[in-house]
mmCIF file of C-alpha atoms in Angstrom:
data_model
loop_
_atom_site.group_PDB
_atom_site.id
_atom_site.type_symbol
_atom_site.label_atom_id
_atom_site.label_comp_id
_atom_site.label_asym_id
_atom_site.label_seq_id
_atom_site.Cartn_x
_atom_site.Cartn_y
_atom_site.Cartn_z
ATOM 1 C CA MET A 27 29.548 -16.012 -11.059
ATOM 2 C CA THR A 28 31.657 -14.054 -9.446
ATOM 3 C CA ARG A 29 29.330 -11.057 -8.973
ATOM 4 C CA TYR A 30 26.814 -13.482 -7.518
ATOM 5 C CA ASN A 31 29.055 -14.393 -5.081
ATOM 6 C CA GLN A 32 29.979 -11.088 -3.927
ATOM 7 C CA ALA A 33 26.197 -9.985 -3.358
ATOM 8 C CA THR A 34 25.282 -8.391 -0.097
ATOM 9 C CA PRO A 35 21.873 -6.751 0.989
ATOM 10 C CA SER A 36 22.779 -3.876 0.224
ATOM 11 C CA ALA A 37 24.123 -4.527 -3.651
ATOM 12 C CA PRO A 38 22.257 -7.416 -4.585
ATOM 13 C CA LEU A 39 22.169 -8.927 -7.899
ATOM 14 C CA LYS A 40 18.876 -8.058 -9.691
ATOM 15 C CA ILE A 41 17.344 -10.613 -11.936
ATOM 16 C CA TYR A 42 14.460 -8.971 -13.976
ATOM 17 C CA VAL A 43 11.506 -10.545 -14.850
ATOM 18 C CA ASP A 44 10.506 -8.462 -17.866
ATOM 19 C CA ILE A 45 7.630 -11.025 -19.227
ATOM 20 C CA ASP A 46 4.730 -12.446 -17.364
ATOM 21 C CA ALA A 47 5.837 -15.845 -16.345
ATOM 22 C CA THR A 48 4.740 -19.028 -14.435
ATOM 23 C CA ILE A 49 7.710 -20.752 -12.645
ATOM 24 C CA ALA A 50 7.007 -23.632 -9.973
ATOM 25 C CA LYS A 51 9.355 -22.653 -7.305
ATOM 26 C CA VAL A 52 12.368 -20.186 -6.497
ATOM 27 C CA THR A 53 15.412 -22.096 -5.099
ATOM 28 C CA SER A 54 18.256 -19.764 -4.071
ATOM 29 C CA ASN A 55 21.404 -21.221 -2.469
ATOM 30 C CA TYR A 56 22.338 -18.551 0.465
ATOM 31 C CA THR A 57 25.640 -19.835 0.166
ATOM 32 C CA ALA A 58 26.164 -17.762 -2.857
ATOM 33 C CA GLY A 59 24.622 -14.421 -1.886
ATOM 34 C CA SER A 60 21.794 -11.695 -2.245
ATOM 35 C CA THR A 61 19.474 -11.834 -5.249
ATOM 36 C CA ILE A 62 16.265 -9.783 -5.560
ATOM 37 C CA PHE A 63 13.735 -10.777 -8.641
ATOM 38 C CA GLN A 64 12.554 -7.194 -10.220
ATOM 39 C CA LEU A 65 8.893 -7.747 -11.901
ATOM 40 C CA CYS A 66 9.313 -5.026 -14.423
ATOM 41 C CA SER A 67 11.208 -4.296 -17.729
ATOM 42 C CA PRO A 68 15.146 -3.435 -17.189
ATOM 43 C CA ASP A 69 14.380 0.310 -18.049
ATOM 44 C CA GLY A 70 11.675 0.338 -15.502
ATOM 45 C CA THR A 71 8.780 1.370 -17.937
ATOM 46 C CA ASN A 72 6.828 -2.077 -17.835
ATOM 47 C CA ALA A 73 5.279 -3.726 -14.590
ATOM 48 C CA THR A 74 4.783 -7.405 -14.833
ATOM 49 C CA THR A 75 3.486 -10.597 -12.962
ATOM 50 C CA LEU A 76 5.314 -13.586 -11.619
ATOM 51 C CA THR A 77 3.294 -16.581 -10.806
ATOM 52 C CA ILE A 78 4.952 -19.118 -8.444
ATOM 53 C CA ASP A 79 2.583 -22.341 -8.890
ATOM 54 C CA ALA A 80 4.112 -25.146 -6.227
ATOM 55 C CA ALA A 81 1.802 -27.555 -8.112
ATOM 56 C CA SER A 82 2.008 -30.235 -5.911
ATOM 57 C CA ALA A 83 -0.327 -32.801 -4.295
ATOM 58 C CA ASP A 84 1.549 -32.018 -1.026
ATOM 59 C CA SER A 85 -0.651 -29.317 0.844
ATOM 60 C CA TYR A 86 2.471 -27.905 2.157
ATOM 61 C CA ALA A 87 4.215 -27.731 -0.815
ATOM 62 C CA ASP A 88 7.159 -25.447 -0.895
ATOM 63 C CA THR A 89 6.869 -22.251 -3.245
ATOM 64 C CA VAL A 90 10.122 -20.681 -2.013
ATOM 65 C CA ASN A 91 13.018 -23.104 -0.870
ATOM 66 C CA LEU A 92 16.180 -21.517 0.474
ATOM 67 C CA PRO A 93 18.856 -24.256 1.351
ATOM 68 C CA CYS A 94 22.268 -22.924 2.476
ATOM 69 C CA GLY A 95 25.422 -24.177 2.727
ATOM 70 C CA ASP A 96 28.570 -24.037 5.621
ATOM 71 C CA ASN A 97 30.736 -21.822 3.225
ATOM 72 C CA ALA A 98 28.933 -18.661 2.962
ATOM 73 C CA THR A 99 30.957 -15.694 1.413
ATOM 74 C CA ASN A 100 28.640 -13.233 3.416
ATOM 75 C CA ASP A 101 27.090 -12.968 7.335
ATOM 76 C CA GLU A 102 24.016 -11.834 5.499
ATOM 77 C CA ALA A 103 21.713 -12.988 2.594
ATOM 78 C CA LEU A 104 18.819 -11.381 1.398
ATOM 79 C CA LEU A 105 16.108 -13.062 -1.303
ATOM 80 C CA GLY A 106 14.028 -10.096 -2.354
ATOM 81 C CA PHE A 107 10.996 -9.626 -4.461
ATOM 82 C CA GLY A 108 10.449 -6.293 -6.405
ATOM 83 C CA GLY A 109 9.540 -3.783 -8.908
ATOM 84 C CA ILE A 110 7.592 -1.128 -10.085
ATOM 85 C CA GLU A 111 3.883 -0.177 -9.038
ATOM 86 C CA GLY A 112 1.780 -2.576 -10.679
ATOM 87 C CA SER A 113 4.002 -5.336 -10.298
ATOM 88 C CA ILE A 114 2.608 -8.562 -8.921
ATOM 89 C CA LEU A 115 3.965 -11.761 -7.322
ATOM 90 C CA LYS A 116 1.121 -14.602 -7.280
ATOM 91 C CA LEU A 117 1.342 -17.478 -5.057
ATOM 92 C CA THR A 118 -0.906 -21.093 -5.562
ATOM 93 C CA ASN A 119 -0.726 -24.493 -5.813
ATOM 94 C CA SER A 120 -3.115 -25.747 -8.762
ATOM 95 C CA GLN A 121 -2.798 -29.041 -7.627
ATOM 96 C CA ASN A 122 -4.052 -28.770 -4.140
ATOM 97 C CA GLN A 123 -7.045 -26.672 -3.691
ATOM 98 C CA SER A 124 -7.000 -26.830 0.152
ATOM 99 C CA GLY A 125 -2.901 -26.302 0.383
ATOM 100 C CA ILE A 126 -0.777 -24.197 1.829
ATOM 101 C CA VAL A 127 1.738 -22.154 0.141
ATOM 102 C CA CYS A 128 5.191 -21.849 1.939
ATOM 103 C CA PHE A 129 8.401 -20.016 2.145
ATOM 104 C CA ASN A 130 11.012 -22.449 3.963
ATOM 105 C CA PHE A 131 14.873 -22.527 4.929
ATOM 106 C CA SER A 132 16.462 -25.718 4.846
ATOM 107 C CA ASN A 133 19.670 -27.140 5.971
ATOM 108 C CA LYS A 134 22.362 -25.890 8.352
ATOM 109 C CA GLY A 135 24.559 -22.896 7.314
ATOM 110 C CA LYS A 136 27.046 -20.464 8.759
ATOM 111 C CA VAL A 137 24.698 -17.203 7.259
ATOM 112 C CA LEU A 138 23.929 -15.101 10.431
ATOM 113 C CA ASN A 139 20.723 -13.328 9.139
ATOM 114 C CA ARG A 140 18.949 -14.290 6.187
ATOM 115 C CA THR A 141 15.914 -11.943 4.709
ATOM 116 C CA ILE A 142 13.026 -12.627 2.403
ATOM 117 C CA SER A 143 11.895 -8.831 1.248
ATOM 118 C CA PHE A 144 8.534 -7.831 -0.540
ATOM 119 C CA GLY A 145 9.187 -4.432 -2.143
ATOM 120 C CA GLN A 146 7.031 -1.305 -1.731
ATOM 121 C CA ASN A 147 5.708 -1.313 -4.967
ATOM 122 C CA LEU A 148 5.084 -5.154 -4.986
ATOM 123 C CA GLN A 149 1.257 -6.683 -4.619
ATOM 124 C CA VAL A 150 1.720 -10.185 -3.366
ATOM 125 C CA LEU A 151 -1.557 -12.170 -4.646
ATOM 126 C CA SER A 152 -2.237 -15.378 -3.135
ATOM 127 C CA ASP A 153 -5.208 -17.655 -3.496
ATOM 128 C CA ARG A 154 -3.767 -20.285 -0.625
ATOM 129 C CA ASN A 155 -3.241 -19.876 3.036
ATOM 130 C CA ILE A 156 0.633 -18.779 3.188
ATOM 131 C CA CYS A 157 3.101 -20.151 5.805
ATOM 132 C CA PHE A 158 6.467 -18.330 6.668
ATOM 133 C CA TYR A 159 8.566 -20.541 8.328
ATOM 134 C CA GLY A 160 11.849 -20.037 10.597
ATOM 135 C CA THR A 161 13.395 -23.159 8.938
ATOM 136 C CA ASN A 162 12.647 -26.566 8.322
ATOM 137 C CA GLY A 163 15.489 -28.447 9.336
ATOM 138 C CA GLY A 164 18.838 -26.794 10.915
ATOM 139 C CA ILE A 165 19.057 -24.417 13.616
ATOM 140 C CA ILE A 166 20.305 -21.157 12.447
ATOM 141 C CA GLU A 167 23.806 -20.324 13.903
ATOM 142 C CA ASN A 168 23.853 -16.604 16.173
ATOM 143 C CA GLY A 169 21.114 -14.979 13.847
ATOM 144 C CA GLY A 170 17.649 -15.601 12.330
ATOM 145 C CA VAL A 171 15.069 -15.328 9.526
ATOM 146 C CA TYR A 172 13.385 -12.299 8.866
ATOM 147 C CA TYR A 173 10.924 -11.156 6.458
ATOM 148 C CA ASN A 174 10.154 -7.598 5.636
ATOM 149 C CA VAL A 175 6.567 -6.701 3.589
ATOM 150 C CA GLU A 176 6.796 -3.042 2.140
ATOM 151 C CA GLY A 177 4.097 -3.505 -0.004
ATOM 152 C CA SER A 178 0.879 -5.392 0.343
ATOM 153 C CA VAL A 179 0.206 -9.070 0.686
ATOM 154 C CA LEU A 180 -3.382 -10.282 -0.165
ATOM 155 C CA ALA A 181 -4.574 -13.832 0.827
ATOM 156 C CA LYS A 182 -7.621 -14.335 -1.008
ATOM 157 C CA ASP A 183 -9.627 -16.955 -3.369
ATOM 158 C CA GLY A 184 -12.053 -15.417 -4.940
ATOM 159 C CA ASP A 185 -15.051 -14.211 -2.549
ATOM 160 C CA THR A 186 -12.959 -16.386 0.294
ATOM 161 C CA TYR A 187 -9.725 -15.016 2.461
ATOM 162 C CA LYS A 188 -7.285 -17.391 3.379
ATOM 163 C CA ASP A 189 -4.794 -17.374 6.281
ATOM 164 C CA VAL A 190 -1.303 -16.235 6.872
ATOM 165 C CA TYR A 191 0.907 -18.099 9.730
ATOM 166 C CA LEU A 192 4.292 -17.356 11.016
ATOM 167 C CA ASP A 193 5.799 -20.159 12.454
ATOM 168 C CA GLY A 194 9.184 -20.103 13.933
ATOM 169 C CA SER A 195 9.310 -23.140 15.510
ATOM 170 C CA VAL A 196 12.637 -24.320 14.327
ATOM 171 C CA GLY A 197 15.162 -21.394 13.964
ATOM 172 C CA GLY A 198 12.908 -18.807 14.682
ATOM 173 C CA GLY A 199 10.917 -16.262 12.258
ATOM 174 C CA THR A 200 10.617 -12.484 12.701
ATOM 175 C CA MET A 201 8.132 -10.642 10.283
ATOM 176 C CA THR A 202 8.019 -6.871 10.277
ATOM 177 C CA ILE A 203 4.933 -5.068 8.418
ATOM 178 C CA ALA A 204 6.678 -1.771 7.162
ATOM 179 C CA SER A 205 4.915 1.618 7.718
ATOM 180 C CA THR A 206 4.111 1.626 3.795
ATOM 181 C CA GLY A 207 3.264 -2.400 3.996
ATOM 182 C CA SER A 208 -0.202 -4.091 4.579
ATOM 183 C CA ILE A 209 -1.478 -7.982 5.214
ATOM 184 C CA THR A 210 -5.026 -8.558 4.373
ATOM 185 C CA ALA A 211 -6.371 -11.982 5.451
ATOM 186 C CA ASN A 212 -8.715 -14.019 7.001
ATOM 187 C CA ASN A 213 -6.470 -14.419 10.173
ATOM 188 C CA VAL A 214 -2.840 -13.418 10.909
ATOM 189 C CA SER A 215 -1.354 -16.301 13.036
ATOM 190 C CA ILE A 216 1.679 -16.142 15.312
ATOM 191 C CA ARG A 217 2.053 -20.026 15.924
ATOM 192 C CA ASN A 218 4.748 -20.361 18.636
ATOM 193 C CA SER A 219 6.796 -18.215 21.199
ATOM 194 C CA ASN A 220 9.866 -18.274 18.608
ATOM 195 C CA ALA A 221 7.497 -15.549 16.304
ATOM 196 C CA THR A 222 7.228 -12.022 16.158
ATOM 197 C CA LEU A 223 5.242 -10.004 14.430
ATOM 198 C CA ILE A 224 6.112 -6.188 14.502
ATOM 199 C CA VAL A 225 3.441 -4.399 12.714
ATOM 200 C CA ASP A 226 4.593 -0.660 11.818
ATOM 201 C CA GLY A 227 1.718 -0.478 8.799
ATOM 202 C CA GLN A 228 -1.240 -2.117 8.633
ATOM 203 C CA VAL A 229 -2.675 -5.786 9.096
ATOM 204 C CA ASN A 230 -6.399 -6.270 8.317
ATOM 205 C CA VAL A 231 -8.173 -9.524 9.768
ATOM 206 C CA MET A 232 -11.192 -10.324 7.795
ATOM 207 C CA LYS A 233 -12.637 -13.195 9.722
ATOM 208 C CA ALA A 234 -15.764 -13.053 11.221
ATOM 209 C CA SER A 235 -14.826 -14.471 14.739
ATOM 210 C CA ASP A 236 -12.547 -12.882 17.600
ATOM 211 C CA TYR A 237 -9.044 -12.512 17.143
ATOM 212 C CA THR A 238 -6.967 -14.291 19.733
ATOM 213 C CA MET A 239 -3.379 -13.986 20.858
ATOM 214 C CA SER A 240 -2.018 -16.770 22.510
ATOM 215 C CA THR A 241 1.828 -17.049 22.119
ATOM 216 C CA GLY A 242 4.868 -15.271 20.431
ATOM 217 C CA SER A 243 5.274 -11.597 20.614
ATOM 218 C CA LEU A 244 3.423 -8.893 19.022
ATOM 219 C CA THR A 245 4.331 -5.204 18.665
ATOM 220 C CA ILE A 246 1.733 -2.685 16.871
ATOM 221 C CA ASN A 247 3.420 0.641 15.949
ATOM 222 C CA GLY A 248 0.880 0.597 13.289
ATOM 223 C CA ASN A 249 -2.811 -0.898 13.013
ATOM 224 C CA LEU A 250 -4.136 -4.033 13.620
ATOM 225 C CA ASN A 251 -8.082 -4.338 12.069
ATOM 226 C CA VAL A 252 -10.301 -6.892 13.321
ATOM 227 C CA GLY A 253 -13.247 -5.117 12.511
ATOM 228 C CA SER A 254 -16.169 -5.339 14.880
ATOM 229 C CA ASN A 255 -14.844 -8.510 16.531
ATOM 230 C CA ALA A 256 -12.812 -8.377 19.989
ATOM 231 C CA PHE A 257 -9.205 -8.437 20.053
ATOM 232 C CA ILE A 258 -8.269 -10.887 23.026
ATOM 233 C CA PHE A 259 -4.619 -11.137 24.366
ATOM 234 C CA SER A 260 -4.466 -14.611 26.436
ATOM 235 C CA GLY A 261 -0.464 -14.809 26.299
ATOM 236 C CA GLY A 262 2.655 -14.176 24.583
ATOM 237 C CA ASN A 263 4.241 -10.838 24.491
ATOM 238 C CA LEU A 264 2.141 -7.535 23.476
ATOM 239 C CA THR A 265 3.584 -3.866 23.318
ATOM 240 C CA ILE A 266 1.381 -1.074 22.090
ATOM 241 C CA GLY A 267 3.748 1.358 20.370
ATOM 242 C CA SER A 268 4.040 5.021 20.702
ATOM 243 C CA ASN A 269 2.020 5.603 17.466
ATOM 244 C CA SER A 270 0.098 2.390 17.457
ATOM 245 C CA ALA A 271 -3.838 1.336 17.068
ATOM 246 C CA ILE A 272 -6.136 -1.586 17.559
ATOM 247 C CA THR A 273 -9.293 -1.412 15.692
ATOM 248 C CA ALA A 274 -11.813 -3.832 17.327
ATOM 249 C CA GLY A 275 -15.350 -4.339 18.742
ATOM 250 C CA ALA A 276 -13.425 -4.677 21.998
ATOM 251 C CA VAL A 277 -10.323 -5.479 23.622
ATOM 252 C CA ASN A 278 -10.142 -8.257 26.494
ATOM 253 C CA ILE A 279 -7.005 -8.807 28.270
ATOM 254 C CA LYS A 280 -7.489 -12.238 29.995
ATOM 255 C CA ALA A 281 -3.383 -13.511 30.093
ATOM 256 C CA ASN A 282 -2.623 -15.663 32.936
ATOM 257 C CA ALA A 283 0.136 -17.452 30.906
ATOM 258 C CA ALA A 284 3.549 -17.750 32.489
ATOM 259 C CA ASN A 285 5.759 -14.979 31.395
ATOM 260 C CA SER A 286 3.526 -13.272 29.131
ATOM 261 C CA THR A 287 3.711 -9.217 29.207
ATOM 262 C CA PHE A 288 1.546 -6.429 28.209
ATOM 263 C CA THR A 289 3.157 -3.427 27.806
ATOM 264 C CA VAL A 290 1.976 0.353 26.993
ATOM 265 C CA SER A 291 5.230 2.238 25.394
ATOM 266 C CA GLU A 292 6.026 5.803 26.332
ATOM 267 C CA GLY A 293 3.777 8.143 24.286
ATOM 268 C CA ALA A 294 1.090 5.363 23.599
ATOM 269 C CA SER A 295 -2.737 6.139 24.535
ATOM 270 C CA PHE A 296 -4.234 2.962 24.978
ATOM 271 C CA THR A 297 -7.922 2.033 26.159
ATOM 272 C CA PRO A 298 -9.285 -1.364 26.595
ATOM 273 C CA THR A 299 -12.779 -2.441 27.274
ATOM 274 C CA THR A 300 -11.961 -4.570 30.286
ATOM 275 C CA LEU A 301 -9.626 -6.966 31.906
ATOM 276 C CA LEU A 302 -11.385 -9.851 32.397
ATOM 277 C CA TYR A 303 -11.439 -12.657 34.973
ATOM 278 C CA SER A 304 -8.749 -13.350 37.472
ATOM 279 C CA THR A 305 -6.105 -12.160 34.642
ATOM 280 C CA LYS A 306 -3.249 -11.968 37.119
ATOM 281 C CA GLN A 307 -1.607 -10.313 34.054
ATOM 282 C CA THR A 308 1.479 -7.606 34.696
ATOM 283 C CA ILE A 309 1.225 -4.530 32.538
ATOM 284 C CA TYR A 310 3.938 -2.498 32.052
ATOM 285 C CA VAL A 311 2.816 1.061 31.592
ATOM 286 C CA ASN A 312 4.801 4.123 30.170
ATOM 287 C CA GLY A 313 2.034 5.748 28.528
ATOM 288 C CA SER A 314 -1.622 6.062 28.830
ATOM 289 C CA LEU A 315 -3.981 3.312 30.167
ATOM 290 C CA ASN A 316 -7.581 3.585 30.358
ATOM 291 C CA THR A 317 -9.025 0.435 31.631
ATOM 292 C CA THR A 318 -12.063 -1.302 33.587
ATOM 293 C CA LEU A 319 -11.699 -4.443 35.605
ATOM 294 C CA SER A 320 -14.220 -7.396 35.599
ATOM 295 C CA ASP A 321 -15.739 -8.581 38.753
ATOM 296 C CA GLY A 322 -12.504 -10.381 40.702
ATOM 297 C CA ALA A 323 -10.080 -9.580 38.191
ATOM 298 C CA MET A 324 -6.351 -8.959 39.585
ATOM 299 C CA ILE A 325 -3.674 -7.115 37.574
ATOM 300 C CA ASN A 326 0.018 -5.883 38.515
ATOM 301 C CA ILE A 327 0.492 -2.494 36.950
ATOM 302 C CA ASN A 328 4.220 -1.711 36.740
ATOM 303 C CA VAL A 329 4.234 2.368 36.326
ATOM 304 C CA GLY A 330 6.795 4.056 34.552
ATOM 305 C CA LYS A 331 7.774 7.879 35.517
ATOM 306 C CA THR A 332 5.752 8.888 31.787
ATOM 307 C CA ALA A 333 2.486 6.945 32.552
ATOM 308 C CA SER A 334 -0.947 7.851 33.253
ATOM 309 C CA ILE A 335 -3.571 5.416 34.313
ATOM 310 C CA MET A 336 -7.804 6.123 34.131
#
């Protein structure tokens, strides 16, 4: 299809899913271009539900698998899910109750940037853990894998919340929660140093224990809500943006990992409960930092010209 081959992220091919439907998997070849599955009738009057059922005994069965070739027609490619208000994307694996539904890129290709997007009006519902990968085979050349969440993602099976993982171990992965977007799950984990999570909207961690960040990169421009539990930073790269908030019973900074950074951006006002132990942690402050040191704590504070420390 010529039109499909010429599709770009700014002018993708739209495929309307105008009835409630269940499919086993979405496989889209990135050699061809960009596609959005629009979960509504073509006239935009009726929302629909698309269920992707991995239906496999494999607990890591692919829900969306994105192979790519070496003859790409565009430098960028997009696979999107969108719709009108009320549109739903359901994710499950009916043959594996303890399974994980996975978004995967595979094979080596010449596409520089690849994006999966979830539209502003879309609700993503998963009754399994969700893993968002970089690639599961082959390094992406001169680019990366991006996940953009503009709507809501809820990982929950009945009354039991499930987990969301961001895994960039191969190829690297970046997820952005837009200002209109949200993720609600038992836990939202950054699995490795090649994974980046940018929160412009809302992330709600529902587990009944402390939330720990130990690797990867996390930038909070919106809100990370861990309830009455503690937010514990013990490694990785954490940036508190100018409009950010962490909702937690306590915020404890106890990083001593090599090359980890904690940055308070210009315009941000951040009040952690305490800096624990002998952290030897460097904090870069361009905003306002109000903190208490525990006994024996050692920190290095790099102060910018707009900083305020109390």
